[in-house]
Each structure stands twice: as structure tokens, then as C-alpha cells.
Coordinates of C-alpha atoms and ligand atoms in Angstrom, one line a residue:
X353 CA 119.0 45.3 127.6
X354 CA 115.9 44.2 126.0
X355 CA 114.6 47.8 125.7
X356 CA 117.9 48.8 124.0
X357 CA 117.7 46.0 121.5
X358 CA 114.2 47.0 120.6
X359 CA 115.3 50.6 120.0
X360 CA 118.2 49.4 117.8
X361 CA 115.8 47.3 115.8
X362 CA 113.4 50.2 115.3
X363 CA 116.2 52.4 114.1
X364 CA 117.4 49.7 111.7
X365 CA 113.9 49.2 110.4
X366 CA 113.7 53.0 109.6
X367 CA 117.0 53.2 107.8
X368 CA 116.4 54.3 104.2
X369 CA 113.0 55.9 104.7
X370 CA 113.2 59.1 102.7
X371 CA 111.8 61.7 105.1
X372 CA 113.5 61.7 108.5
X373 CA 111.1 62.0 111.4
X374 CA 108.6 59.3 110.9
X375 CA 110.7 56.3 112.0
X376 CA 109.1 56.3 115.4
X377 CA 105.5 55.4 115.0
X378 CA 105.4 55.7 111.2
X379 CA 101.8 55.7 110.0
X380 CA 100.4 53.8 107.0
X381 CA 100.4 57.1 105.0
X382 CA 104.1 57.7 105.8
X383 CA 104.9 54.2 104.5
X384 CA 102.6 54.7 101.5
X385 CA 104.6 57.8 100.6
X386 CA 107.9 55.9 101.0
X387 CA 106.5 53.2 98.6
X388 CA 105.4 55.8 96.1
X389 CA 108.8 57.5 96.1
X390 CA 110.4 54.0 95.6
X391 CA 108.2 53.3 92.6
X392 CA 109.2 56.7 91.1
X393 CA 112.8 56.0 91.9
X394 CA 112.7 52.6 90.1
X395 CA 111.0 54.3 87.2
X396 CA 114.4 56.0 86.7
X397 CA 115.9 52.6 85.9
X398 CA 113.0 51.1 84.0
X399 CA 111.0 53.1 81.5
X400 CA 108.0 50.7 81.5
X401 CA 107.7 50.5 85.3
X402 CA 105.5 53.5 86.2
X403 CA 102.3 52.9 84.3
X404 CA 100.4 55.8 86.0
X405 CA 101.3 58.5 88.5
X406 CA 99.1 61.4 89.6
X407 CA 100.6 62.2 93.0
X408 CA 102.6 65.3 93.8
X409 CA 104.7 66.2 90.7
X410 CA 107.5 67.4 92.9
X411 CA 108.1 63.9 94.2
X412 CA 108.9 62.7 90.7
X413 CA 111.2 65.6 90.2
X414 CA 112.9 64.9 93.5
X415 CA 113.5 61.3 92.6
X416 CA 114.8 62.3 89.1
X417 CA 117.4 64.5 90.9
X418 CA 118.2 62.0 93.6
X419 CA 118.5 59.1 91.2
X420 CA 118.8 56.3 93.8
X421 CA 120.9 53.3 92.7
X422 CA 119.2 49.9 92.4
X423 CA 121.0 48.8 95.6
X424 CA 119.7 51.9 97.5
X425 CA 116.2 51.3 96.2
X426 CA 116.3 47.6 97.4
X427 CA 117.7 48.6 100.8
X428 CA 115.1 51.4 101.2
X429 CA 112.3 49.0 100.2
X430 CA 113.5 46.5 102.9
X431 CA 113.4 49.4 105.4
X432 CA 109.9 50.3 104.5
X433 CA 108.8 46.6 104.7
X434 CA 110.3 46.3 108.2
X435 CA 108.5 49.5 109.3
X436 CA 105.3 48.0 107.8
X437 CA 105.8 44.8 109.7
X438 CA 106.3 46.8 112.9
X439 CA 102.8 48.4 112.5
X440 CA 100.7 46.3 114.8
X441 CA 98.2 44.9 115.6
X442 CA 97.1 43.9 112.0
X443 CA 93.9 45.8 111.2
X444 CA 90.7 43.9 111.6
X445 CA 88.5 45.9 109.2
X446 CA 88.7 44.1 105.9
X447 CA 89.6 47.0 103.7
X448 CA 92.3 48.2 106.2
X449 CA 93.7 44.6 106.2
X450 CA 93.7 44.5 102.4
X451 CA 95.5 47.8 102.3
X452 CA 98.2 46.6 104.6
X453 CA 98.7 43.3 102.8
X454 CA 98.7 45.0 99.4
X455 CA 101.4 47.5 100.4
X456 CA 103.6 44.7 101.7
X457 CA 103.2 42.6 98.6
X458 CA 103.7 45.5 96.2
X459 CA 106.9 46.4 98.0
X460 CA 108.1 42.8 97.8
X461 CA 107.4 42.8 94.0
X462 CA 109.3 46.0 93.7
X463 CA 112.3 44.5 95.3
X464 CA 112.1 41.5 92.9
X465 CA 111.9 43.9 90.0
X466 CA 115.0 45.6 91.3
X467 CA 116.8 42.2 91.5
X468 CA 115.8 41.4 87.9
X469 CA 117.2 44.8 86.7
X470 CA 120.3 44.1 88.7
X471 CA 120.8 40.9 86.7
X472 CA 119.3 38.2 88.9
X473 CA 117.7 35.6 86.6
X474 CA 114.2 34.4 87.5
X475 CA 112.7 31.5 85.6
X476 CA 109.2 32.2 84.2
X477 CA 107.2 30.8 87.1
X478 CA 109.4 32.4 89.7
X479 CA 109.1 35.7 87.9
X480 CA 105.3 35.6 87.8
X481 CA 105.1 34.5 91.4
X482 CA 107.4 37.3 92.5
X483 CA 105.9 40.1 90.4
X484 CA 102.2 39.1 90.0
X485 CA 101.6 36.9 93.0
X486 CA 100.4 33.9 90.8
X487 CA 101.7 31.1 88.7
X488 CA 100.1 29.9 85.5
X489 CA 99.2 26.3 85.1
X490 CA 101.1 24.3 82.5
X491 CA 99.5 22.7 79.4
X492 CA 100.8 20.2 77.0
X493 CA 100.9 20.3 73.2
X494 CA 98.4 17.4 73.2
X495 CA 95.8 19.6 74.9
X496 CA 96.2 22.3 72.2
X497 CA 96.3 19.7 69.4
X498 CA 92.8 18.6 70.5
X499 CA 91.4 22.1 70.2
X500 CA 93.2 22.5 66.9
X501 CA 91.6 19.4 65.5
X502 CA 88.2 20.7 66.4
X503 CA 89.0 24.0 64.6
X504 CA 90.3 22.1 61.6
X505 CA 86.9 20.4 61.3
X506 CA 85.2 23.8 61.4
X507 CA 87.4 25.6 58.9
X508 CA 87.2 24.8 55.2
X509 CA 90.1 24.4 52.8
X510 CA 93.5 22.8 52.6
X511 CA 96.8 23.6 54.2
X512 CA 97.7 24.1 57.8
X513 CA 94.9 25.1 60.2
X514 CA 96.7 28.4 61.1
X515 CA 96.5 29.5 57.4
X516 CA 92.9 28.4 57.2
X517 CA 92.1 30.3 60.3
X518 CA 93.7 33.4 59.0
X519 CA 91.9 33.1 55.7
X520 CA 88.6 32.7 57.5
X521 CA 89.2 35.7 59.7
X522 CA 90.1 37.9 56.8
X523 CA 86.3 38.5 56.2
X524 CA 86.0 40.0 59.7
X525 CA 88.6 42.8 59.5
X526 CA 87.3 46.2 60.3
X527 CA 88.1 48.5 57.3
X528 CA 90.4 51.3 58.4
X529 CA 88.0 54.0 57.4
X530 CA 85.4 52.5 59.6
X531 CA 87.6 52.0 62.7
X532 CA 86.5 55.3 64.4
X533 CA 82.8 54.6 64.0
X534 CA 83.1 51.0 65.2
X535 CA 85.1 51.9 68.3
X536 CA 82.8 54.8 69.1
X537 CA 79.8 52.4 68.9
X538 CA 81.7 49.8 71.0
X539 CA 82.7 52.3 73.7
X540 CA 79.1 53.6 73.8
X541 CA 77.8 50.1 74.3
X542 CA 80.3 49.3 77.0
X543 CA 80.0 52.7 78.8
X544 CA 76.2 52.8 78.9
X545 CA 76.0 49.2 80.3
X546 CA 78.6 50.1 82.9
X547 CA 76.8 53.3 84.0
X548 CA 73.6 51.3 84.6
X549 CA 75.4 49.5 87.4
X550 CA 78.4 51.6 88.6
X551 CA 78.1 55.3 89.6
X552 CA 81.1 57.2 88.1
X553 CA 82.2 60.8 88.8
X554 CA 80.5 63.3 86.5
X555 CA 83.8 64.6 84.9
X556 CA 85.2 61.1 84.1
X557 CA 86.3 60.9 80.5
X558 CA 89.0 59.6 78.1
X559 CA 90.8 60.5 74.9
X560 CA 91.3 58.0 72.1
X561 CA 94.3 57.9 69.9
X562 CA 95.5 55.7 67.1
X563 CA 99.2 54.8 67.2
X564 CA 101.7 52.5 65.4
X565 CA 104.9 50.6 66.1
X566 CA 104.0 49.2 69.5
X567 CA 104.3 45.6 70.9
X568 CA 100.7 45.8 72.3
X569 CA 97.3 46.2 70.6
X570 CA 95.8 48.7 73.0
X571 CA 96.9 50.7 76.1
X572 CA 95.2 52.8 78.7
X573 CA 97.4 55.5 80.2
X574 CA 95.5 56.8 83.3
X575 CA 96.2 60.5 83.8
X576 CA 94.4 61.2 87.2
X577 CA 91.5 63.5 87.8
X578 CA 89.3 60.7 86.3
X579 CA 90.8 61.0 82.8
X580 CA 92.4 58.3 80.6
X581 CA 94.4 58.3 77.4
X582 CA 93.4 55.2 75.4
X583 CA 95.7 54.2 72.5
X584 CA 94.9 51.7 69.8
X585 CA 97.7 50.2 67.8
X586 CA 96.9 50.0 64.1
X587 CA 100.1 48.2 62.9
X588 CA 98.1 45.0 62.2
X589 CA 94.6 44.4 61.0
X590 CA 91.9 44.8 63.7
X591 CA 89.2 42.1 63.6
X592 CA 85.7 42.9 64.6
X593 CA 85.9 40.9 67.9
X594 CA 88.5 43.3 69.1
X595 CA 86.1 46.2 69.1
X596 CA 84.2 45.2 72.3
X597 CA 87.4 43.7 73.7
X598 CA 89.3 46.9 73.5
X599 CA 86.3 49.2 74.4
X600 CA 85.5 47.2 77.5
X601 CA 89.1 46.2 78.4
X602 CA 90.7 49.6 78.1
X603 CA 87.6 51.6 78.9
X604 CA 84.4 50.5 80.5
X605 CA 84.3 48.6 82.9
X606 CA 88.0 47.9 82.4
X607 CA 91.2 49.9 83.0
X608 CA 89.6 53.4 82.9
X609 CA 86.8 52.5 85.3
X610 CA 89.2 50.6 87.6
X611 CA 91.6 53.6 87.9
X612 CA 88.7 56.0 88.3
X613 CA 87.2 54.0 91.2
X614 CA 90.6 53.6 92.9
X615 CA 91.1 57.3 92.7
X616 CA 87.6 58.1 93.9
X617 CA 87.2 55.7 96.7
X618 CA 90.8 55.0 97.9
X619 CA 92.8 58.1 97.1
X620 CA 90.2 60.8 97.6
X621 CA 87.6 59.4 100.0
X622 CA 90.0 57.4 102.2
X623 CA 93.1 59.5 101.7
X624 CA 95.3 56.6 100.7
X625 CA 97.9 58.1 98.4
X626 CA 99.6 54.9 97.3
X627 CA 96.8 54.2 94.8
X628 CA 97.8 57.3 92.8
X629 CA 100.8 55.3 91.5
X630 CA 100.6 52.2 89.5
X631 CA 103.8 50.1 89.0
X632 CA 103.3 47.9 86.0
X633 CA 105.4 44.9 87.1
X634 CA 103.4 44.2 90.3
X635 CA 100.5 42.2 91.5
X636 CA 98.2 45.1 90.8
X637 CA 98.6 44.2 87.1
X638 CA 97.0 40.8 87.4
X639 CA 93.9 42.4 89.0
X640 CA 93.9 45.2 86.4
X641 CA 94.2 42.8 83.4
X642 CA 92.0 40.1 84.9
X643 CA 89.1 42.4 85.7
X644 CA 89.5 44.3 82.3
X645 CA 89.1 40.9 80.5
X646 CA 86.4 39.5 82.7
X647 CA 84.6 42.9 82.5
X648 CA 83.6 42.0 78.9
X649 CA 81.5 39.2 80.2
X650 CA 80.0 41.3 83.0
X651 CA 79.0 44.0 80.5
X652 CA 77.7 41.5 77.9
X653 CA 76.5 38.4 79.6
X654 CA 75.5 35.3 77.7
X655 CA 73.8 36.1 74.3
X656 CA 73.9 39.8 74.8
X657 CA 77.2 40.2 73.2
X658 CA 76.2 38.5 70.0
X659 CA 73.0 40.5 69.8
X660 CA 75.0 43.7 70.1
X661 CA 77.5 42.5 67.5
X662 CA 74.7 41.6 65.1
X663 CA 72.6 44.8 65.6
X664 CA 75.3 47.4 66.0
X665 CA 79.0 46.5 65.4
X666 CA 78.8 44.3 62.3
X667 CA 76.7 46.9 60.5
X668 CA 79.0 49.8 61.6
X669 CA 81.9 47.9 60.2
X670 CA 80.0 47.0 57.0
X671 CA 80.4 43.2 57.7
X672 CA 77.9 40.4 57.0
X673 CA 75.8 40.2 60.3
X674 CA 74.4 36.8 59.3
X675 CA 77.9 35.4 60.2
X676 CA 77.9 36.5 63.8
X677 CA 77.0 33.1 65.4
X678 CA 79.4 31.1 63.4
X679 CA 82.2 33.6 63.9
X680 CA 81.8 33.7 67.6
X681 CA 81.6 29.9 67.9
X682 CA 84.9 29.7 66.1
X683 CA 86.4 32.6 68.2
X684 CA 85.3 30.9 71.5
X685 CA 87.1 27.7 70.4
X686 CA 90.2 29.6 69.4
X687 CA 90.2 31.4 72.8
X688 CA 90.9 28.1 74.5
X689 CA 94.3 28.3 72.8
X690 CA 95.3 31.4 74.8
X691 CA 97.3 29.4 77.3
X692 CA 99.5 28.3 74.4
X693 CA 100.9 31.8 74.5
X694 CA 101.9 31.3 78.2
X695 CA 103.7 28.0 77.3
X696 CA 105.7 29.7 74.5
X697 CA 106.6 32.6 76.9
X698 CA 107.6 30.2 79.6
X699 CA 109.9 28.2 77.3
X700 CA 111.3 31.3 75.7
X701 CA 112.0 33.1 79.0
X702 CA 113.5 29.9 80.5
X703 CA 115.9 29.7 77.5
X704 CA 114.5 26.4 76.3
X705 CA 113.6 27.9 72.9
X706 CA 114.8 30.9 70.9
X707 CA 112.8 33.9 69.5
X708 CA 112.2 32.2 66.2
X709 CA 110.9 29.0 67.9
X710 CA 108.7 31.1 70.2
X711 CA 107.2 32.8 67.2
X712 CA 106.6 29.5 65.5
X713 CA 105.0 28.1 68.6
X714 CA 102.5 31.1 68.6
X715 CA 101.8 30.4 64.9
X716 CA 101.2 26.7 65.4
X717 CA 99.4 26.5 68.7
X718 CA 97.9 30.0 69.2
X719 CA 97.0 30.3 65.4
X720 CA 98.7 33.7 65.0
X721 CA 99.8 35.1 61.7
X722 CA 103.7 35.4 61.3
X723 CA 103.4 39.2 61.8
X724 CA 101.3 38.9 65.0
X725 CA 103.5 36.1 66.3
X726 CA 106.5 38.4 65.9
X727 CA 104.7 41.2 67.6
X728 CA 103.9 38.8 70.5
X729 CA 107.6 37.8 70.9
X730 CA 108.5 41.5 71.1
X731 CA 105.8 41.9 73.8
X732 CA 107.4 39.0 75.8
X733 CA 110.9 40.6 75.3
X734 CA 109.5 43.8 76.8
X735 CA 107.1 42.5 79.4
X736 CA 108.2 38.9 80.3
X737 CA 105.8 36.9 82.4
X738 CA 103.2 39.8 82.2
X739 CA 101.4 37.6 79.6
X740 CA 99.8 35.5 82.4
X741 CA 97.9 38.5 83.7
X742 CA 95.5 38.4 80.8
X743 CA 94.2 34.8 80.7
X744 CA 95.1 33.5 84.2
X745 CA 94.0 36.9 85.6
X746 CA 90.7 36.6 83.8
X747 CA 90.2 33.0 85.1
X748 CA 91.0 33.9 88.7
X749 CA 88.7 36.9 88.6
X750 CA 85.9 34.9 87.0
X751 CA 86.2 32.2 89.6
X752 CA 86.2 34.8 92.4
X753 CA 83.2 36.8 91.1
X754 CA 81.2 33.7 90.3
X755 CA 81.9 32.1 93.6
X756 CA 80.5 35.3 95.3
X757 CA 77.7 36.2 92.9
X758 CA 76.9 33.1 90.8
X759 CA 75.8 33.9 87.3
X760 CA 73.2 36.5 88.2
X761 CA 74.1 39.5 86.1
X762 CA 73.2 42.2 88.7
X763 CA 75.1 40.5 91.5
X764 CA 78.1 40.0 89.3
X765 CA 78.1 43.7 88.6
X766 CA 78.1 44.6 92.3
X767 CA 80.8 42.1 93.2
X768 CA 82.8 43.3 90.2
X769 CA 82.5 47.0 91.3
X770 CA 83.5 46.0 94.8
X771 CA 86.6 44.2 93.6
X772 CA 87.8 47.0 91.4
X773 CA 87.3 49.5 94.2
X774 CA 89.5 47.6 96.7
X775 CA 93.2 46.6 96.9
X776 CA 92.7 42.8 96.8
X777 CA 95.7 40.8 95.8
X778 CA 95.8 37.9 93.3
X779 CA 96.4 35.4 96.1
X780 CA 93.4 36.9 97.9
X781 CA 91.1 35.9 95.0
X782 CA 91.1 32.4 96.5
X783 CA 89.3 33.8 99.6
Ligands
ZN1339 ZN1 95.1 45.8 79.7

């Protein structure tokens, strides 16, 4: 009787797996394939979902033809999760264990995304927990008001501090005709520093494009075979501090390097195919955005960034290099307001405030111009709780790296390289 029950359970666990024949004793790679096909299937319902895919093209075509319903995708994901749970004993080698936990958590997030698309409402924190394996801390207006008061003292003139901030920053816009030269210099600086510490495949490379009419300021579209397409949105003025941000974040050692290392070490060397697909609304995004943001500090520790700005980027942009210190002191203060964006997104997604109030909140507490605040609200409409991946992601990654490597620059590089070559989950950053 017991034996019969076990067989029934095994069959039930296999229901919904796409290729018949691997129910009994499904391997990790079988389940990885099932996951990849599920991500592609969900991409049929959500145009933003598949951020990168360089697995077999015929799998995508097959899912386009098959067009599984949301209910089928959810049931099939549950079947794959059950088969994954049946794989035992849990691996003892750390990387194998991380692979197993990662696949499980990514599948759970996929199921949550399906539920959202089917109309289930998640509040902001439930959404970020379900999709990104993390919840952002809450902050009060009083905390932001304190930082705003400090900024007010720094910024000359009358009127609201947001206007004074904007007026001050106007002197640091990269002229449009110098954008290409400034970005080339920034990417060169980020790439050469990365290559001193991380060995990359010889044919890695990227293409840079300028685009308009997007809700984001920059995007890396990984193409596979160690190639990226990096797009920079020129809808709004681009300030000089964004040059290193974008070059490191989208390129080196950020998204481009992250994807290259996953392809090199996990997909090719280990033969783990699931890393050739990247579902945007998943825990992988917190690691991707967090490492891309923290990577700036890894590449330019302490005073190195200001030196590079003074010697290379300000001159390339035709800006007054004697202003570097004062500008970056002000920017560092303003960066402390980044969590104000999470608060606006949380209230807006929870239905406590409307779009106009969310924009106003960004203007008041995150010091955004009306145009940038409106762009940000469009971003929240499109990507929801994804906003936490940037600042909370960076803070979680910073704590993880600094706990393992201290502030020693070389050790930080090696821990950073290890992190972006492995499938560690956001909740695993506490280890
Ligand atoms: Zn990013």
C-alpha cells in the first residue's frame, strides 16, 4: 500500500512537465529545462518578463506555438517544484546546494508573477518578498526631512530645496554633443579596472545605443555569447555623476560582466542551462541590480572615483573640475534620499496615494524634477516593487561583501567576482 502511494505521488509530482519520460528520476538539468520553458511560456503573457534568453531558439518557438494559459503555467511550475523537492538528498557541495535553492526560489517567484498577472493583488512588501526574496525597510518623512535640511544649508538661494537642487545640478549636465566621448571614457575606466581583477573571455563585448521614450535611464540586454546591448535613454538631461554609474552598472563590473560570468562558469563550464534565461521579476534581479550598483564602489574605492572624475570625466564633458569635491559631497547626501522612492512606490502600489501624489512625493523627498518624477511613476507602473532591487539590493550586497572581505580593495574584488559567478539568493546574502 505504501509503495503504491509513493508511486501515485511521484506521478502527480511529474504532471505538467513538458517532456514525458523524465518523471522517474528527473535530473537537475531536466528540471532546469522545465523551468526555462516555463519562463518562456510566461513571456507570452508578460512582455517585460524575459530579460535575456540565449538557450535553444526552438524552445521559444515551441512555447509561442503552445501558448500555455496562466493556469497551466502555474500548475506546471508546481509540478516542477514537486519534482525538485523529490530530488534528495540535498547536495552538500555549496555551489550545488545554491543551484538547487535558486531553482526552487525562482520557480516560486514565477508562480507569484503568474498569480499577479491573473489578478491576485499583492501589497508592496508581499510583492517584493514573493518576487525578489527581500523586503525593504520603512522610513519616515521625518528621516528624509533631516537630510533635506542638511541639503538646504548646502544649497544657496531661495525657494524650495528641490528647485535649488535642480538649479545647482544644472551646471553638471553633460552636453549632448559630448555624451559619446564621456561614456567612452567612463566605460574605458570601468572596464580597465575590472579586467585587472576579473578574467573575462577574449571575445566579450557590447554595443552602445542611445534611445528615447523609456521609463528607465539605462538598460543592458544580454545577448549570449558574451555580448551585450547597452541602451542609454536621452529623454532627460544626463548629469556627470551618471557616467560612471551607467558605465559600471550596465557594463563593467555590472550587468554585462555578471551575465558573461554566469554564461562562462555556470552555463558553459558546468552545463547548467537555466542560467541562459533571465526572468526579470525574480530574485535574480535583486542580485543583478545590487551587484551592479555596488560594483561602482568596488571599481572606484574611496577617493579613486573623485580623482577619475576630476582628471578624466569632467574635462571630457567640458565641466569645471574644481567643483568635483563639492558636487560629490552634495550627491552623497542626496543619495541618502533614495529610500524615499521606495516609500512613494510602497504607498502608490498599496493604493494609499495616487499617481500625482506619488510624483509629488518624489519631487519633495527624492528631489526629482517634475519630469523625472513623472518618469519614475511610469517606471513603478511598469515594474512595481522592482525599485527595491537598486538601493536595498546594493545595501545587502555591500554588507555581504564587506562582511567577507572587509574594506580591502583586492579582497572585495575577489568576493565580488565569486558572488556574480554563483546563484546566490537575496536571502542567502545574510549567510
Ligand atoms: Zn540595472
